[in-house]
Short mmCIF file of N, CA and C in Angstrom, two decimals:
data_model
loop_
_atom_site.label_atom_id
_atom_site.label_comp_id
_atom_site.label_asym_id
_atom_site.label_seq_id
_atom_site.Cartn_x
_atom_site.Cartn_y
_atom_site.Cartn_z
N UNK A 26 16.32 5.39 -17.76
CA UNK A 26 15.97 4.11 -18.35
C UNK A 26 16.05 3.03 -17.28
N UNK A 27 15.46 2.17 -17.87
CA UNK A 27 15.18 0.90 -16.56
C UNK A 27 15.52 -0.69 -17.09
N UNK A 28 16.87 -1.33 -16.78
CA UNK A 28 17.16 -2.12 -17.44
C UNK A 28 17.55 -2.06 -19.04
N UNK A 29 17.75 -0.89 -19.83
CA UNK A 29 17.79 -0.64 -20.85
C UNK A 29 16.08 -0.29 -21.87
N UNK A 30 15.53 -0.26 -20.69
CA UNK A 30 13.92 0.13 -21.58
C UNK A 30 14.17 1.74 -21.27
N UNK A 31 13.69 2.52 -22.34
CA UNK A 31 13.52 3.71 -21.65
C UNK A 31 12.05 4.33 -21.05
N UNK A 32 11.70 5.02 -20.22
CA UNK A 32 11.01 4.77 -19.56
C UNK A 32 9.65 5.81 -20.21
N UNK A 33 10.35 6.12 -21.63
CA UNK A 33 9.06 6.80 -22.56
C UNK A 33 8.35 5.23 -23.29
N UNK A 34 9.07 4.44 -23.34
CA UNK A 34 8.89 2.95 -23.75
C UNK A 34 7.80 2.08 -23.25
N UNK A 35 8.09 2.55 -21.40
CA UNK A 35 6.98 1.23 -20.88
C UNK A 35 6.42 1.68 -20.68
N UNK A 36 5.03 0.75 -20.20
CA UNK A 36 4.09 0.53 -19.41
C UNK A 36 3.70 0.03 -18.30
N UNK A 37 2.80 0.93 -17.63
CA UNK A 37 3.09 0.34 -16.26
C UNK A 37 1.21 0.54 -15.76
N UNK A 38 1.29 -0.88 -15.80
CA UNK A 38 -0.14 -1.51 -15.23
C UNK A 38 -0.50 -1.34 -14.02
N UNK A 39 -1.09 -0.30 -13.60
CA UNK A 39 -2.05 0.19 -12.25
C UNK A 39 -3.41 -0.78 -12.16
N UNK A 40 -3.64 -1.46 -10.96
CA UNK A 40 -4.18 -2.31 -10.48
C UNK A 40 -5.45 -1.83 -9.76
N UNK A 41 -6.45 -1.54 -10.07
CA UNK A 41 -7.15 -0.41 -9.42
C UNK A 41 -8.49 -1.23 -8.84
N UNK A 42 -8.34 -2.86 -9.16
CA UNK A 42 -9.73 -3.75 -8.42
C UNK A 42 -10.07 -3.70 -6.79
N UNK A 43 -9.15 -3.17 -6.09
CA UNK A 43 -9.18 -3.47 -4.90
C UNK A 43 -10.28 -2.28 -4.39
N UNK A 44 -9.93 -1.23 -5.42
CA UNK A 44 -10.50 0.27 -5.11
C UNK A 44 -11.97 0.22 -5.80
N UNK A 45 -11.51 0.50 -7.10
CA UNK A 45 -12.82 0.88 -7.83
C UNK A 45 -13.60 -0.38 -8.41
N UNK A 46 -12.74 -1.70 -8.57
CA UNK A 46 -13.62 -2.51 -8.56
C UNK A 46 -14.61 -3.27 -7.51
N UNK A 47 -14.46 -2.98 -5.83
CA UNK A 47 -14.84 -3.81 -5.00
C UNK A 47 -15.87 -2.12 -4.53
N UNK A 48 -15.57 -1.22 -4.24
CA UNK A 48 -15.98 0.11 -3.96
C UNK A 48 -17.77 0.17 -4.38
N UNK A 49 -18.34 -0.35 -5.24
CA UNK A 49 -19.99 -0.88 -5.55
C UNK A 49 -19.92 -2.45 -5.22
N UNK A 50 -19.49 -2.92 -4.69
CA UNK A 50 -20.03 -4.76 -4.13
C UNK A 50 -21.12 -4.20 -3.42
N UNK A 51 -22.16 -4.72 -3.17
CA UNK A 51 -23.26 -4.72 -2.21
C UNK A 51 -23.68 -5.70 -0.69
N UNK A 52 -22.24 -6.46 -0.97
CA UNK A 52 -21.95 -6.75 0.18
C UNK A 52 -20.64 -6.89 0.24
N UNK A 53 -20.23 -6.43 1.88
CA UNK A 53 -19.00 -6.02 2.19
C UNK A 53 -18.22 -7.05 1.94
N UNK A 54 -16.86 -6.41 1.52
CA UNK A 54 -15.58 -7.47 1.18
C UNK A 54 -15.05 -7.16 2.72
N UNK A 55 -14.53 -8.03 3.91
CA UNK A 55 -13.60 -7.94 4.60
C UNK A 55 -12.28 -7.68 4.61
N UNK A 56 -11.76 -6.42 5.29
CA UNK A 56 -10.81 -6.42 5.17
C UNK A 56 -9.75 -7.45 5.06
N UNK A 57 -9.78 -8.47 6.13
CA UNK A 57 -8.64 -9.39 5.20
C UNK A 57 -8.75 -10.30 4.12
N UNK A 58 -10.15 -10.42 3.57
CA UNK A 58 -10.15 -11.02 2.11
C UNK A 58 -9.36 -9.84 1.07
N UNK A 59 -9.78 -8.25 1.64
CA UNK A 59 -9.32 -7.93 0.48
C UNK A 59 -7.29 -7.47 0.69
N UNK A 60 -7.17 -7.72 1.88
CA UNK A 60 -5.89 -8.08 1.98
C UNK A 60 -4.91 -9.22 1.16
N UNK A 61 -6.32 -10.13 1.21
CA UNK A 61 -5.25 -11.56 0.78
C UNK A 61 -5.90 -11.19 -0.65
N UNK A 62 -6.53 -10.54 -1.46
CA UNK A 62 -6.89 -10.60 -2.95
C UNK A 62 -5.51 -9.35 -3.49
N UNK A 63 -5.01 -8.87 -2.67
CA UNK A 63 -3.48 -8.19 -2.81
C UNK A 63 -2.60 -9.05 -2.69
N UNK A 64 -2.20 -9.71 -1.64
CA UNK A 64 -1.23 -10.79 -2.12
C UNK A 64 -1.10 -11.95 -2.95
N UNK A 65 -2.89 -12.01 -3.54
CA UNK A 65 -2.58 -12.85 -4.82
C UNK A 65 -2.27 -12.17 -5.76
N UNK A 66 -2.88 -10.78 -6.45
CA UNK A 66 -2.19 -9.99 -7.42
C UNK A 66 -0.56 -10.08 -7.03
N UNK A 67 0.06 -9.65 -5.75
CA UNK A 67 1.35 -9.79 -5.58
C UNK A 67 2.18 -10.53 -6.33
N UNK A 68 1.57 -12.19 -6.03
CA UNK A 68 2.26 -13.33 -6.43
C UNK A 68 2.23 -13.32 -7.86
N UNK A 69 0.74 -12.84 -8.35
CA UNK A 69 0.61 -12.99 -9.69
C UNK A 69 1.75 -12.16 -10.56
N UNK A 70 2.29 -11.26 -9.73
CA UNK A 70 3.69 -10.17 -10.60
C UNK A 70 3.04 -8.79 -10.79
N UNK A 71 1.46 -8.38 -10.15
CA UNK A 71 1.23 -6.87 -10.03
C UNK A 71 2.41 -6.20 -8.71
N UNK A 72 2.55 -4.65 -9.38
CA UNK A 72 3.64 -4.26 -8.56
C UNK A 72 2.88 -3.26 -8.33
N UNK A 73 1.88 -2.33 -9.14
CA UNK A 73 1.00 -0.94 -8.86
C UNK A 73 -0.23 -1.15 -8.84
N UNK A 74 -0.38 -0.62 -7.39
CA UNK A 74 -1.61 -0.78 -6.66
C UNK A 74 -2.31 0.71 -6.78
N UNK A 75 -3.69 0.89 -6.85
CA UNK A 75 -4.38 1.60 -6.25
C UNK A 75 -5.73 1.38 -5.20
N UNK A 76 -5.22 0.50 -4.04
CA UNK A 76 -5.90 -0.25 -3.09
C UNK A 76 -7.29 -0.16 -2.70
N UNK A 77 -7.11 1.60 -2.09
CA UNK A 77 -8.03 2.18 -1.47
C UNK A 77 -8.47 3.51 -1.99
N UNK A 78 -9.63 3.90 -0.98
CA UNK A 78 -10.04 5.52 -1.37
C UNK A 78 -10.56 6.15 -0.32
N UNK A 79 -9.40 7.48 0.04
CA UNK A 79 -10.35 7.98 1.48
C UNK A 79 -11.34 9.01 1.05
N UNK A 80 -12.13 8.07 0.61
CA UNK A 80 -13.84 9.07 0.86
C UNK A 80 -13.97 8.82 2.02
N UNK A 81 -15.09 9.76 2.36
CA UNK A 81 -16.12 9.63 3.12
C UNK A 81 -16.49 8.09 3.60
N UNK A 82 -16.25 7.19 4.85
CA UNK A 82 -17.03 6.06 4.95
C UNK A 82 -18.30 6.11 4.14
N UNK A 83 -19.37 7.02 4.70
CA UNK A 83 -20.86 7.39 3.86
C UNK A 83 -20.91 7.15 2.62
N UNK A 84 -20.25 7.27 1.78
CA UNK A 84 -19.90 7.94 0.71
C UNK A 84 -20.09 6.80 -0.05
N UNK A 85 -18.61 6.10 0.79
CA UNK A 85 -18.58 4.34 -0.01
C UNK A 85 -17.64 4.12 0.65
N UNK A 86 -19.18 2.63 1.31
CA UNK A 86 -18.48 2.22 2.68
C UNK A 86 -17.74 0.89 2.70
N UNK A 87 -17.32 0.24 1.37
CA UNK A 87 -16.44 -0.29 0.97
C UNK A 87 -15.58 0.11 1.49
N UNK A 88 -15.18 1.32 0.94
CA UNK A 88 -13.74 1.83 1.66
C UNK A 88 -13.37 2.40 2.95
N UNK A 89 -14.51 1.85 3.74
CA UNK A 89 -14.55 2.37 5.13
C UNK A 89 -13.14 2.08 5.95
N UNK A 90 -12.40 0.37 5.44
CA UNK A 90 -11.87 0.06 6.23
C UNK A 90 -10.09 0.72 5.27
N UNK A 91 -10.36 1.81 4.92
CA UNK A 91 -8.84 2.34 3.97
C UNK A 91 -7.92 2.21 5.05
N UNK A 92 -7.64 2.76 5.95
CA UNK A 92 -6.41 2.51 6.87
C UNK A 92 -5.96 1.52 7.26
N UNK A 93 -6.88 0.30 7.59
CA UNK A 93 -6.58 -1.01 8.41
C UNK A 93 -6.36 -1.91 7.34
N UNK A 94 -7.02 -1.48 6.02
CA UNK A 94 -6.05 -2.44 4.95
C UNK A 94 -4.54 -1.97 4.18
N UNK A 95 -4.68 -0.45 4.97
CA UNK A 95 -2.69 -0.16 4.11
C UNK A 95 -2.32 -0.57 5.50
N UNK A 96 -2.64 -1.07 6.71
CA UNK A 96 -1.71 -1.73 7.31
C UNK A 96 -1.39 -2.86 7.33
N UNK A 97 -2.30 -3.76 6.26
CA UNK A 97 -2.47 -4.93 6.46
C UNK A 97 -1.52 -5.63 4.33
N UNK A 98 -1.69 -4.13 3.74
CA UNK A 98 -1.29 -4.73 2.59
C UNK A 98 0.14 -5.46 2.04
N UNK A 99 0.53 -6.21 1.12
CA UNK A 99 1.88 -6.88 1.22
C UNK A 99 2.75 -6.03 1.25
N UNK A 100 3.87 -6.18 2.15
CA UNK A 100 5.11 -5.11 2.12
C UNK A 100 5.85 -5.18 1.28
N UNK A 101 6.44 -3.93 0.76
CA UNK A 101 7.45 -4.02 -0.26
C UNK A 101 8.84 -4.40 0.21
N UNK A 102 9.70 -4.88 -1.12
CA UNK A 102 10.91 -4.97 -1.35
C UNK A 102 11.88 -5.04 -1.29
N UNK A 103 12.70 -4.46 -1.50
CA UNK A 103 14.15 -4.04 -2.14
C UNK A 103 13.87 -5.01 -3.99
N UNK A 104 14.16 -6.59 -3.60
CA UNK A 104 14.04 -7.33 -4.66
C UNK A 104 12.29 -7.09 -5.22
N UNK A 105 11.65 -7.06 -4.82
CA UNK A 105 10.22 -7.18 -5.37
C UNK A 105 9.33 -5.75 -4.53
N UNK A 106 9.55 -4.38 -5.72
CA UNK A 106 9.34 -3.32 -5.01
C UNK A 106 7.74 -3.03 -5.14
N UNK A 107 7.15 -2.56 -4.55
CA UNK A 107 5.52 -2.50 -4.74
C UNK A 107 5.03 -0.78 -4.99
N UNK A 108 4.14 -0.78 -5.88
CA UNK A 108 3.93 0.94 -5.61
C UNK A 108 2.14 1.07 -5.21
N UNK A 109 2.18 1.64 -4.14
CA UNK A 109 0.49 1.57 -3.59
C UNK A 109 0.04 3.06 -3.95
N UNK A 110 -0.83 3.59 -4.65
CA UNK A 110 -1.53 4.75 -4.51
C UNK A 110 -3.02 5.05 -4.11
N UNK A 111 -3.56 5.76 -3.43
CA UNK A 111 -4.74 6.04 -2.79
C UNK A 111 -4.91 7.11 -3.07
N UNK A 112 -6.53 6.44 -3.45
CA UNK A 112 -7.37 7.33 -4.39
C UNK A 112 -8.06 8.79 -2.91
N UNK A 113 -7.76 9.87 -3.39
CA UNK A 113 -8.00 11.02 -2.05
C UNK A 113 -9.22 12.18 -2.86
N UNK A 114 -10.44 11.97 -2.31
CA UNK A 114 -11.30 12.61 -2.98
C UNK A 114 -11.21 14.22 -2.62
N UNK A 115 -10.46 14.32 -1.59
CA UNK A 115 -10.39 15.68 -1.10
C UNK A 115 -9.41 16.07 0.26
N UNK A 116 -8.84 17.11 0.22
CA UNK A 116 -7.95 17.66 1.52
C UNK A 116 -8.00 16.62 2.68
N UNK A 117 -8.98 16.00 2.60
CA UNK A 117 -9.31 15.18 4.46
C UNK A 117 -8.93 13.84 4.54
N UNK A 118 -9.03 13.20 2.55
CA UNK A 118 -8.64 12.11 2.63
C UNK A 118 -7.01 12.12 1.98
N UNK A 119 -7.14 13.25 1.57
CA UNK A 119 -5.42 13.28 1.38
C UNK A 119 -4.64 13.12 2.68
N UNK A 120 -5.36 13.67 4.00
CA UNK A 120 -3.95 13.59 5.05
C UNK A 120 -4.35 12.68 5.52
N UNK A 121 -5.76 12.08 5.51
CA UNK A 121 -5.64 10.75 5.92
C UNK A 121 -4.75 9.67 5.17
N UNK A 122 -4.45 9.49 3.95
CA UNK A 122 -3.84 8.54 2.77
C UNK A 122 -2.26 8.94 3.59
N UNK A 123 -2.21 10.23 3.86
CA UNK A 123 -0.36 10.96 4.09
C UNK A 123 -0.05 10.02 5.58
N UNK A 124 -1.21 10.06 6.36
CA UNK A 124 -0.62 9.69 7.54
C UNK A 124 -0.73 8.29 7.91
N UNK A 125 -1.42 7.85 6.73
CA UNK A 125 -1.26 6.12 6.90
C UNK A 125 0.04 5.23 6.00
N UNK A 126 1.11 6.65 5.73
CA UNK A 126 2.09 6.24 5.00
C UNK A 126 2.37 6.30 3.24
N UNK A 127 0.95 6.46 2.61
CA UNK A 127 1.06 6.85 1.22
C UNK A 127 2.16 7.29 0.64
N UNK A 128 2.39 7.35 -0.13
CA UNK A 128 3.71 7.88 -0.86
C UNK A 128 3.30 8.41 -2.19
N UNK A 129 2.05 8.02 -2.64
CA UNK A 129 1.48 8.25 -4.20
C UNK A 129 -0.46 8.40 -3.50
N UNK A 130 -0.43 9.48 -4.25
CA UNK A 130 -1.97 9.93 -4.34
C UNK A 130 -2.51 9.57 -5.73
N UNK A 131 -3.81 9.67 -5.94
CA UNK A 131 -4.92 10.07 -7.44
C UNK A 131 -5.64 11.01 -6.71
N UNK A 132 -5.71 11.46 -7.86
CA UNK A 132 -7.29 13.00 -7.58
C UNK A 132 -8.22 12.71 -8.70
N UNK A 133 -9.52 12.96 -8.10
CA UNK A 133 -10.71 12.73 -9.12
C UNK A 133 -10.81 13.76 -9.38
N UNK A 134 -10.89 14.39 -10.83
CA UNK A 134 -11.91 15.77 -11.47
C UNK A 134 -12.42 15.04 -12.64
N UNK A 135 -14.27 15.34 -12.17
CA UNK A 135 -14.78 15.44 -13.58
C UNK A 135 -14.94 16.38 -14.22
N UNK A 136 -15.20 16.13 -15.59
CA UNK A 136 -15.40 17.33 -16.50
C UNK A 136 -16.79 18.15 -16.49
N UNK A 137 -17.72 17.53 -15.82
CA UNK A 137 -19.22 18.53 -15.22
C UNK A 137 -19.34 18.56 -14.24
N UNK A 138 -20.41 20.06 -13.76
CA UNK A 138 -20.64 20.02 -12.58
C UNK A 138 -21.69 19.20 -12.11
N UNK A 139 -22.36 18.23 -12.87
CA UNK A 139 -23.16 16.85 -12.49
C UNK A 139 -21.99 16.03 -12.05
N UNK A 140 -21.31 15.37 -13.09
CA UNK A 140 -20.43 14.64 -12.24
C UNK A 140 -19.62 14.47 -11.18
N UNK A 141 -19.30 16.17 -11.15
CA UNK A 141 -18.43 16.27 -9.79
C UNK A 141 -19.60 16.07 -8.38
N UNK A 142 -20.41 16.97 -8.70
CA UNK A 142 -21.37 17.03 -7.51
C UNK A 142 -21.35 15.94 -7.55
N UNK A 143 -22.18 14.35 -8.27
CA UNK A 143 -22.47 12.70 -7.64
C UNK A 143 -21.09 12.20 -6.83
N UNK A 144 -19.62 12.47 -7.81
CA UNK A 144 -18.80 11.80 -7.29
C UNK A 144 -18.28 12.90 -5.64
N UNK A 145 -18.26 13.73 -5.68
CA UNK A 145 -17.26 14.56 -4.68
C UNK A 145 -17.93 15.65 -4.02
N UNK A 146 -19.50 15.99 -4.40
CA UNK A 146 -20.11 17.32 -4.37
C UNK A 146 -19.56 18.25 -3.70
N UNK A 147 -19.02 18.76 -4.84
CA UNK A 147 -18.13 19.69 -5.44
C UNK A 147 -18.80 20.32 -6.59
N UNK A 148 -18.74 21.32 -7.27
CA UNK A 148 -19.04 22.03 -8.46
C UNK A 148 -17.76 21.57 -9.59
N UNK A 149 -17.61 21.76 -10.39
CA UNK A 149 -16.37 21.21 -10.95
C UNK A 149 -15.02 21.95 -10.72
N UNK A 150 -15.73 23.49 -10.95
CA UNK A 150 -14.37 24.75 -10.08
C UNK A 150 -14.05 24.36 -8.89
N UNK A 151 -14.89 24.19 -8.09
CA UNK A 151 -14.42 23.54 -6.70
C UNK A 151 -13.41 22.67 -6.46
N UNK A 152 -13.69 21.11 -7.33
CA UNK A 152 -13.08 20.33 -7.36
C UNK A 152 -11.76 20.51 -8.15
N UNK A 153 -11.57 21.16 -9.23
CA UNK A 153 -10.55 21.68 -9.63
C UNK A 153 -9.42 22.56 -8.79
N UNK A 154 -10.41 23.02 -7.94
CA UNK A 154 -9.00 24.03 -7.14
C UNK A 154 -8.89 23.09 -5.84
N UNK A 155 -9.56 21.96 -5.55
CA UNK A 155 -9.37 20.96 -4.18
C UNK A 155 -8.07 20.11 -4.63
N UNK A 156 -7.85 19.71 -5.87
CA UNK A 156 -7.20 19.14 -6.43
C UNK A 156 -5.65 19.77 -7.01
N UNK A 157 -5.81 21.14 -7.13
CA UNK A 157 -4.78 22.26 -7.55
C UNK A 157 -4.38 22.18 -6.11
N UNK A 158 -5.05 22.21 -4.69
CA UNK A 158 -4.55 22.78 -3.46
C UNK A 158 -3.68 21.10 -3.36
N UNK A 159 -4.48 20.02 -3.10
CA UNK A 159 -3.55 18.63 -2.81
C UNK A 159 -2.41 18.44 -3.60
N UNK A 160 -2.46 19.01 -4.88
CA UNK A 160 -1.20 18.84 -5.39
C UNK A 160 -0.13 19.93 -4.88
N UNK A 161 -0.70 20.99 -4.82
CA UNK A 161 0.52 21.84 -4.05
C UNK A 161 0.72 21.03 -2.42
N UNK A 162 0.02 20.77 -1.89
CA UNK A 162 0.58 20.13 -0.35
C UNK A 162 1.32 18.94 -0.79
N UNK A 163 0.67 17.48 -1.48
CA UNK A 163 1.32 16.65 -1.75
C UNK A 163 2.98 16.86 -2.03
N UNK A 164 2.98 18.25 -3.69
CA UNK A 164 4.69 18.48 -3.56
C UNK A 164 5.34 18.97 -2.31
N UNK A 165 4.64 19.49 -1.48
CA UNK A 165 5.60 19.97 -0.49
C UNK A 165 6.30 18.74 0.79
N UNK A 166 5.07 17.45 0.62
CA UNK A 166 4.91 16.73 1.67
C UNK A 166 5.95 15.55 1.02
N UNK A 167 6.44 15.61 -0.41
CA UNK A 167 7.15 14.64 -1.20
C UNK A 167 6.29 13.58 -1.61
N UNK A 168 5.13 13.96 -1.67
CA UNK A 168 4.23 12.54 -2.26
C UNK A 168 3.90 13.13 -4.04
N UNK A 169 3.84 11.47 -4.45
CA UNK A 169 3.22 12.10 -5.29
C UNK A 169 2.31 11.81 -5.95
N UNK A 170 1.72 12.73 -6.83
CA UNK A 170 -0.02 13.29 -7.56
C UNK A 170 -0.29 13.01 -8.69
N UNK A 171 -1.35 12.16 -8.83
CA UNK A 171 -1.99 12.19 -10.57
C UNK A 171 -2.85 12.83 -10.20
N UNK A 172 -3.89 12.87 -11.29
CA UNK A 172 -5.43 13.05 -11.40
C UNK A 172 -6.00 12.54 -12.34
N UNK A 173 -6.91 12.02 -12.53
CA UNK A 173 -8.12 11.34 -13.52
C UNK A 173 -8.68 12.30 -13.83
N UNK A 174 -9.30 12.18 -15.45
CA UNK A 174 -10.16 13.41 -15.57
C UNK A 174 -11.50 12.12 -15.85
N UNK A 175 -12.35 12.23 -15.01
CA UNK A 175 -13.80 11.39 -15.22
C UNK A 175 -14.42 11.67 -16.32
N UNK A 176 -14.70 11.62 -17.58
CA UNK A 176 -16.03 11.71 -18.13
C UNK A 176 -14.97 11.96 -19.52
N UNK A 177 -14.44 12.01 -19.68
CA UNK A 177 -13.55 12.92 -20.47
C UNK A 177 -14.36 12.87 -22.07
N UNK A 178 -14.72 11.65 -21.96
CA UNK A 178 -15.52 11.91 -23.74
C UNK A 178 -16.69 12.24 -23.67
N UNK A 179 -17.64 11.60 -22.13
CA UNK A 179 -18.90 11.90 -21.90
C UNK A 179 -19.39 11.57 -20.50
N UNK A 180 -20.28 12.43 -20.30
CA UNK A 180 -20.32 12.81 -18.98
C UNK A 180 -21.87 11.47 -19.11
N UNK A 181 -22.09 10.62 -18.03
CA UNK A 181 -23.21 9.71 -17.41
C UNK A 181 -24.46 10.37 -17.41
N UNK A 182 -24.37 11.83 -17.18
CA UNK A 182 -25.35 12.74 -16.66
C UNK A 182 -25.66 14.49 -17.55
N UNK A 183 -24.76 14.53 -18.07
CA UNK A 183 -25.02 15.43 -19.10
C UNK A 183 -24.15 15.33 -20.82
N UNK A 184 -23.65 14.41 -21.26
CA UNK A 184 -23.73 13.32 -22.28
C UNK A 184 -22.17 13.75 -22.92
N UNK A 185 -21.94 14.35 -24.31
CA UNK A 185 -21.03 14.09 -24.70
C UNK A 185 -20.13 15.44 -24.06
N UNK A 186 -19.07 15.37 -24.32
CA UNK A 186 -18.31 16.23 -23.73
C UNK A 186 -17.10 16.86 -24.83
N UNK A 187 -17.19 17.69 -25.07
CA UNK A 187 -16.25 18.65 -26.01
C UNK A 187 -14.59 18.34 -25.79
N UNK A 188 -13.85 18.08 -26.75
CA UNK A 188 -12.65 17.36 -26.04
C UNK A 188 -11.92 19.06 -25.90
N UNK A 189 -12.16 20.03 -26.44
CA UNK A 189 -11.49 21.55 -25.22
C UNK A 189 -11.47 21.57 -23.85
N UNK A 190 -12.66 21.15 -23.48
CA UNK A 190 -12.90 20.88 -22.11
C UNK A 190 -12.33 19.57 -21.50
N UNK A 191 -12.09 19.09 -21.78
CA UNK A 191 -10.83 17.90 -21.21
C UNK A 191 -9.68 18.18 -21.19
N UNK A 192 -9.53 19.05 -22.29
CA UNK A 192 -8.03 19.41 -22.81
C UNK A 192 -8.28 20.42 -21.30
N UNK A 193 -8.59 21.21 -21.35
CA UNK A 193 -8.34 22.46 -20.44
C UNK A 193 -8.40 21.45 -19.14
N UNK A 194 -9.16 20.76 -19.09
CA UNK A 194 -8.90 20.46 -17.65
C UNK A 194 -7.67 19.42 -17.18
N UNK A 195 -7.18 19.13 -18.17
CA UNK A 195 -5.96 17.69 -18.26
C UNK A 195 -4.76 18.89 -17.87
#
């Protein structure tokens, strides 16, 4: 428990504009604008970040500059502790996220093999066992792992989605 909340109780607000909201701008955010659009969430009382995403530059080149903004993002704590997680589409951007200091990953799996292929091209088995492998390295490396399941009620590209198949993949 945390202060007397127990921690089946709260909620805890993940901040994910820096990533997935700036990640389609069509023109580039600079790294230190989107530095200083973190230390205004800061001030504002956000504590969980999900900043960045090591895709592919190509991929989305928003997030080209992922390293030079976790060096640049507000430092944590003791009194005012911060939690940063980076979004790792696969093995390459996981050790990139590990060696720029990460401490907390996300993993993308969608629930089709349309969606996986646009977001990660990947098949969805693919991406399922890329994501089974980062979580086994992550526990070994002491970081740690969510995953998103994308589409979960309906897929963008092949429509509604059976909630077994979420279930199985959650």
């Amino acid at each position: 428990s945390r202060k007397g909340i127990s921690v089946k109780e709260s909620v805890i607000i993940n901040e994910v504009g820096l990533r997935d909201g700036l990640q389609n701008q069509p023109v580039q955010v600079t790294t230190s604008d989107k530095a200083r659009l973190a230390q205004s969430l800061v001030d504002a009382g956000v504590r969980h970040f999900e900043p960045v995403s090591f895709a592919h530059p190509n991929a989305v080149p928003q997030m080209a500059d992922a390293a030079l903004l976790a060096q640049q993002l507000p430092p944590t704590t003791a009194s005012a502790p911060l939690y940063y997680t980076a979004m790792v589409p696969n093995l390459n951007g996981y050790l990139r996220a590990k060696a720029c200091g990460f401490k907390r990953v996300a993993l993308l799996l969608s629930t089709t093999d349309s969606f996986n292929q646009r977001n990660l091209k990947m098949s969805r088995d693919e991406a399922l066992q890329s994501c089974r492998d980062i979580i086994v390295q992550a526990r070994q490396d002491g970081i740690a792992s969510r995953a998103y399941v994308a589409g979960a009620l309906a897929c963008p590209y092949d429509g509604h989605i059976a909630p077994a198949q979420t279930i199985a993949l959650a």
